[in-house]
mmCIF file of C-alpha atoms in Angstrom:
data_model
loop_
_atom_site.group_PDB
_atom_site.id
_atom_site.type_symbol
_atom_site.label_atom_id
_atom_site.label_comp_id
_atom_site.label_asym_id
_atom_site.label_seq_id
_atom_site.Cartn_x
_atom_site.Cartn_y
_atom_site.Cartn_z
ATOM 1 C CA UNK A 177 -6.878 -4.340 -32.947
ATOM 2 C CA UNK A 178 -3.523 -2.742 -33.483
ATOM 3 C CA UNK A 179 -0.998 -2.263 -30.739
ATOM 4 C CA UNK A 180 -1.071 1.027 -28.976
ATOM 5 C CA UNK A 181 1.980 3.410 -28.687
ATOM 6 C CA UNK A 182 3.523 3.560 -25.003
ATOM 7 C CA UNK A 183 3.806 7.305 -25.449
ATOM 8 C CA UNK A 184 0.923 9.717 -25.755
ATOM 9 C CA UNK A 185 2.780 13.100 -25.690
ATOM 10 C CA UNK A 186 -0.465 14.326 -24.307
ATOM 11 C CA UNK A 187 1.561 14.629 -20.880
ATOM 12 C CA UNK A 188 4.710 17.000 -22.543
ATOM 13 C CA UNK A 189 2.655 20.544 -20.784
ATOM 14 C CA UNK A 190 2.590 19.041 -17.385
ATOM 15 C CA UNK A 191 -1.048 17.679 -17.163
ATOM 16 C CA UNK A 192 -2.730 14.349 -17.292
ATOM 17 C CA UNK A 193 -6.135 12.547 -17.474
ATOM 18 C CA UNK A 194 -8.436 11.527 -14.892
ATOM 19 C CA UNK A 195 -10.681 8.345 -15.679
ATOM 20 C CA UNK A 196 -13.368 10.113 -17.750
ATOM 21 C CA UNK A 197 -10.675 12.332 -19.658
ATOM 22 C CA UNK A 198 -10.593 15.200 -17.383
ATOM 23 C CA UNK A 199 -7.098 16.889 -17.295
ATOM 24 C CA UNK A 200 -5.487 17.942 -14.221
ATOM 25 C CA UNK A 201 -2.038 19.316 -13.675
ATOM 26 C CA UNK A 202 0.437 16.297 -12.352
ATOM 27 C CA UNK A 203 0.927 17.722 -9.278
ATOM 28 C CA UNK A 204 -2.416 17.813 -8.527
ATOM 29 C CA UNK A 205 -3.227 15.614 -5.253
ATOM 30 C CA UNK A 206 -5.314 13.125 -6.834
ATOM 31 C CA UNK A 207 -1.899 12.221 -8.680
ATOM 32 C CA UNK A 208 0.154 12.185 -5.703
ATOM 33 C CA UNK A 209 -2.608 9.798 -3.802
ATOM 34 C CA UNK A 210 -2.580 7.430 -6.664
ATOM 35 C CA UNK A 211 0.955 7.672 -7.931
ATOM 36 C CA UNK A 212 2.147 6.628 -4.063
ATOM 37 C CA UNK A 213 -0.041 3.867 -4.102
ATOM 38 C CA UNK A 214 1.286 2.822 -7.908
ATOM 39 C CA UNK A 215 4.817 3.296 -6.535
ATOM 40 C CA UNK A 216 3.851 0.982 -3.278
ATOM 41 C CA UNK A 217 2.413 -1.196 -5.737
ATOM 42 C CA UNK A 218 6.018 -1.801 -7.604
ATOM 43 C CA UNK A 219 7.757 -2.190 -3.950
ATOM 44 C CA UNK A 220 5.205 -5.152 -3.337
ATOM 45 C CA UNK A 221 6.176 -6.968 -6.680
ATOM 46 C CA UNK A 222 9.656 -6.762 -5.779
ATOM 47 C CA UNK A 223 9.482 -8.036 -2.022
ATOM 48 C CA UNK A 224 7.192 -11.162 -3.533
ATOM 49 C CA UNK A 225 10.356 -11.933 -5.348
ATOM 50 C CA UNK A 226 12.279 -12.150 -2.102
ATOM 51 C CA UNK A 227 9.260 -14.464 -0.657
ATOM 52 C CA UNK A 228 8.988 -18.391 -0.421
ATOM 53 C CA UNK A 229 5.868 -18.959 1.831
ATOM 54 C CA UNK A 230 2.985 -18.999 -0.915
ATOM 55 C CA UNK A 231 0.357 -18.157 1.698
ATOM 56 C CA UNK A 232 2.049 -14.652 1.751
ATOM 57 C CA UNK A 233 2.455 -14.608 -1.951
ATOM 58 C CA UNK A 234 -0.749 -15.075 -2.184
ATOM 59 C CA UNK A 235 -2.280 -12.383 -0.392
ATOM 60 C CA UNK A 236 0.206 -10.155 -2.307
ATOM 61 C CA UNK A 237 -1.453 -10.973 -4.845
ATOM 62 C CA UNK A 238 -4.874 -10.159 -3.793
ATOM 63 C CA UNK A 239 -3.247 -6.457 -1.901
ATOM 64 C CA UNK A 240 -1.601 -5.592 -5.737
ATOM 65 C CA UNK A 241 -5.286 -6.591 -7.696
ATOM 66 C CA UNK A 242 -6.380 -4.421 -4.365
ATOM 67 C CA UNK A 243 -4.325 -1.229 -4.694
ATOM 68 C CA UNK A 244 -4.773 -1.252 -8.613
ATOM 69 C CA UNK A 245 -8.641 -1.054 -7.535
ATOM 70 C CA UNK A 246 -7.709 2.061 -5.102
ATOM 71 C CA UNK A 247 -5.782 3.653 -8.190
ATOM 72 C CA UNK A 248 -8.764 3.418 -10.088
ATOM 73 C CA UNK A 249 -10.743 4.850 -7.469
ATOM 74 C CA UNK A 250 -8.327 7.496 -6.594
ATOM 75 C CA UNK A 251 -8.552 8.556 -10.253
ATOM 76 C CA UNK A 252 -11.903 9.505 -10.973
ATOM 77 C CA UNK A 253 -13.205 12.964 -9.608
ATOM 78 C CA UNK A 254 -16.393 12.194 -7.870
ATOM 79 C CA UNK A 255 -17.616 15.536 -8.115
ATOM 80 C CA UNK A 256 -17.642 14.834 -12.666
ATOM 81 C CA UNK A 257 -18.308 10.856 -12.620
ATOM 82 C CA UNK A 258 -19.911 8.291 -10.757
ATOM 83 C CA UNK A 259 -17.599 5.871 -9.489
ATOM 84 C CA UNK A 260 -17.604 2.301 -10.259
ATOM 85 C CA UNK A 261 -18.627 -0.536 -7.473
ATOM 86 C CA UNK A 262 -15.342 -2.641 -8.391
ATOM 87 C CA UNK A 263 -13.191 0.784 -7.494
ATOM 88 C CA UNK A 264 -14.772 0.308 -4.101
ATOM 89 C CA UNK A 265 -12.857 -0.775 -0.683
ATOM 90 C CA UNK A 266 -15.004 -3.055 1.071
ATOM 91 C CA UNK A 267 -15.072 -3.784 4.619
ATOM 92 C CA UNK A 268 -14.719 -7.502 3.832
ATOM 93 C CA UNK A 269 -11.271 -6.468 2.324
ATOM 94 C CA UNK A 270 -10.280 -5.098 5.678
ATOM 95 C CA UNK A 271 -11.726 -8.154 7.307
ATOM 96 C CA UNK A 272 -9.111 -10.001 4.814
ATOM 97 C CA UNK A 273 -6.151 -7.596 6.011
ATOM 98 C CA UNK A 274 -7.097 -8.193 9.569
ATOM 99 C CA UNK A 275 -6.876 -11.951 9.388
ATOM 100 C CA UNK A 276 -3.574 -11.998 7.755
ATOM 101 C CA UNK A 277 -1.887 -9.353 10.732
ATOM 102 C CA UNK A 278 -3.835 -11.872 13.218
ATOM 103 C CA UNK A 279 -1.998 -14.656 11.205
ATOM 104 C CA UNK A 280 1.300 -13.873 11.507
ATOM 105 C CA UNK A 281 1.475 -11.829 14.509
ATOM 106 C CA UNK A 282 0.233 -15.395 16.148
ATOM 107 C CA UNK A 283 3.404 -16.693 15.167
ATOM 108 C CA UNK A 284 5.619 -13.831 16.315
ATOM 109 C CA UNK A 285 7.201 -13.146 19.643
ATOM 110 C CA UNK A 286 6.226 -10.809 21.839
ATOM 111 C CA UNK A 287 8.139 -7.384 20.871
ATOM 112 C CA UNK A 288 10.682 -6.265 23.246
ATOM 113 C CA UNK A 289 11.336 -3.174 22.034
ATOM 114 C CA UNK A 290 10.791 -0.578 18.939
ATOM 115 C CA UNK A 291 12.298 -2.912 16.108
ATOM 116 C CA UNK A 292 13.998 -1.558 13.444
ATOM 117 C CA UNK A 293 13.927 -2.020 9.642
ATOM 118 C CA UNK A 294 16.820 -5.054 8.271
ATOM 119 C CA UNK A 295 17.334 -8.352 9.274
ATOM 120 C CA UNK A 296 17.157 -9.933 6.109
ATOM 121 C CA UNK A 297 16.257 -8.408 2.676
ATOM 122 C CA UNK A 298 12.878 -9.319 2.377
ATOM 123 C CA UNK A 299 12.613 -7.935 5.698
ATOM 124 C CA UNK A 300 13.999 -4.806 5.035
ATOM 125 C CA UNK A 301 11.647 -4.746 1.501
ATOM 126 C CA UNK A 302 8.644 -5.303 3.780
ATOM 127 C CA UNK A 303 9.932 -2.222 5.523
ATOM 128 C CA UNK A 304 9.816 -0.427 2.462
ATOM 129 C CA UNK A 305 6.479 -1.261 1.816
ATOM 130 C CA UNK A 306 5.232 -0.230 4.947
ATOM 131 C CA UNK A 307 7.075 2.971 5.037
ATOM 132 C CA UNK A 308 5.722 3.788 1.384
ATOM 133 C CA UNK A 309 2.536 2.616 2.368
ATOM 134 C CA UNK A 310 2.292 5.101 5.512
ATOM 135 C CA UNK A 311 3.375 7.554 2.862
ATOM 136 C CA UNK A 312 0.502 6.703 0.284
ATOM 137 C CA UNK A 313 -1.690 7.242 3.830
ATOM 138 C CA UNK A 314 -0.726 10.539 4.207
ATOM 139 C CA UNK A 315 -1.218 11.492 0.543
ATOM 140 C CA UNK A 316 -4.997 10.055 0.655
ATOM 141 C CA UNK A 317 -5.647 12.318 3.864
ATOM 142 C CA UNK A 318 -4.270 15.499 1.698
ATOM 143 C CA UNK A 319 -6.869 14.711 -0.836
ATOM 144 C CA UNK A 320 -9.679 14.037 1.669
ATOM 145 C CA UNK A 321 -9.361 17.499 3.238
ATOM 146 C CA UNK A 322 -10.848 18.802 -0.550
ATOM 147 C CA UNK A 323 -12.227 15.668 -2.225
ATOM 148 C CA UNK A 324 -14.693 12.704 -1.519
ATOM 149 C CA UNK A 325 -12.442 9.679 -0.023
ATOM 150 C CA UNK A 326 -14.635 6.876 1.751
ATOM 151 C CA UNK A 327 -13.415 5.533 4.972
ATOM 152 C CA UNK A 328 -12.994 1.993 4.127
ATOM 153 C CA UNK A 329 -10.294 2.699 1.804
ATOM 154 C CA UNK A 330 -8.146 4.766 4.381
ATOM 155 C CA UNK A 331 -8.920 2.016 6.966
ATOM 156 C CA UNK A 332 -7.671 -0.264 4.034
ATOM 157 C CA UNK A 333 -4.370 0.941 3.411
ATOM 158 C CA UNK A 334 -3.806 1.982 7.377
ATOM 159 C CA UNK A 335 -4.325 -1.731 7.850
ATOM 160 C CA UNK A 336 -2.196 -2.627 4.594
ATOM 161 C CA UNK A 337 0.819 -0.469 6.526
ATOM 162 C CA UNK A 338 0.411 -2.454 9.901
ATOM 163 C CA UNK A 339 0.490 -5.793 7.967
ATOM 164 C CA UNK A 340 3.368 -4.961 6.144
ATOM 165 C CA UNK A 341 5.703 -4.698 9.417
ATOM 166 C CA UNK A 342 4.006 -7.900 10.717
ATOM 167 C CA UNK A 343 5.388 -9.442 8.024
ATOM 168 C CA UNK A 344 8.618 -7.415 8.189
ATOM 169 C CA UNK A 345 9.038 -9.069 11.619
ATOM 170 C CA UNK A 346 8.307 -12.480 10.713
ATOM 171 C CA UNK A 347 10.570 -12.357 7.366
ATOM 172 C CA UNK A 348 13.453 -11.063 9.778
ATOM 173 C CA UNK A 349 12.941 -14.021 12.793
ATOM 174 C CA UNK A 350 12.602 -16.330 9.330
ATOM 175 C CA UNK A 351 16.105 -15.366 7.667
ATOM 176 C CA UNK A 352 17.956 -13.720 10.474
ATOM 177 C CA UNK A 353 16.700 -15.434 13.571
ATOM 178 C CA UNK A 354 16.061 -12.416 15.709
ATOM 179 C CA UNK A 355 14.974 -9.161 15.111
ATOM 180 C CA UNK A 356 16.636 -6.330 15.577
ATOM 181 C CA UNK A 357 15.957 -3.804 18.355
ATOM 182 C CA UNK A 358 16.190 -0.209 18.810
ATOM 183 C CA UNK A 359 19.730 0.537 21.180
ATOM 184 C CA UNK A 360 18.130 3.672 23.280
ATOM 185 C CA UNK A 361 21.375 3.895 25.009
ATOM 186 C CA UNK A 362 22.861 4.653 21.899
ATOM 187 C CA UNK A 363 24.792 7.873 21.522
#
């Protein structure tokens, strides 16, 4: 087999395929949905460059083979193609999700306030992710008002945003010692 060009051209009129072949305009919803979650995807591979604790990096691991799953299933318009199982969100992924908040939140303080993003940088990248991640929420909710989107995968990546600023607090007590709270008073 030969190697494949990186560039199509078949993109140069503003459209793009869906898994199946069917073209849709790059705007179209389904591309915003999946192109958030590809772009939360590349925040996550940087902050696991900022990580040390392998229990984390691991999980990563698992959320980026995850989201690349939710891209797929994002992708294909129900309404023309049967999805496939593996693009599926299961509730045992949740489960998985779950565990790990449960995990670190266990070793976290109490909060004291509304904390704020920074602390450390891979504090402030798990910040990134979850603000992204809200974002990628949003875009999935757009879609379900005119497509087919199964719950699991919106519990999935609400979950995915609440983790994300567990570990945001954890990597900030970690490198910076305390976390930073929001200064009401401030004028």
């Amino acid at each position: 087999m030969g190697k494949s060009k990186l560039y199509t051209c078949s993109g140069d009129k503003g459209t793009t395929s869906l898994v199946g072949g069917e073209r849709v305009s790059k705007t179209d919803q389904r591309i915003e949905s999946y192109g958030t979650v590809d772009e939360l995807n590349s925040f996550i591979g940087l902050l696991m460059v900022e990580l040390t604790d392998e229990v984390d990096l691991d999980f990563l691991r698992f959320v980026q083979h995850k989201l690349f799953t939710i891209g797929s299933y994002l992708a294909t318009n129900q309404n023309n193609r049967e999805l496939k199982i593996e693009s599926r969100v299961t509730s045992e992924s949740i489960s998985r999700i779950e565990n790990e908040i449960d995990r670190l939140d266990e070793s976290l303080p109490k909060m004291r306030g509304f904390v704020l993003p920074g602390g450390s940088r891979s504090a402030s990248l798990a910040h990134v992710c979850r603000t992204v991640c809200r974002r990628a929420e949003r875009e999935i909710y757009r879609l379900k008002e005119s497509e087919t989107v199964e719950d699991e995968l919106l519990m999935f990546i609400n979950r995915l945003s609440d983790y994300f600023f567990a570990l945001g607090r954890k990597e900030c007590i970690k490198n910076n010692g305390d976390e930073i709270i929001w200064d009401y008073t401030c004028n």
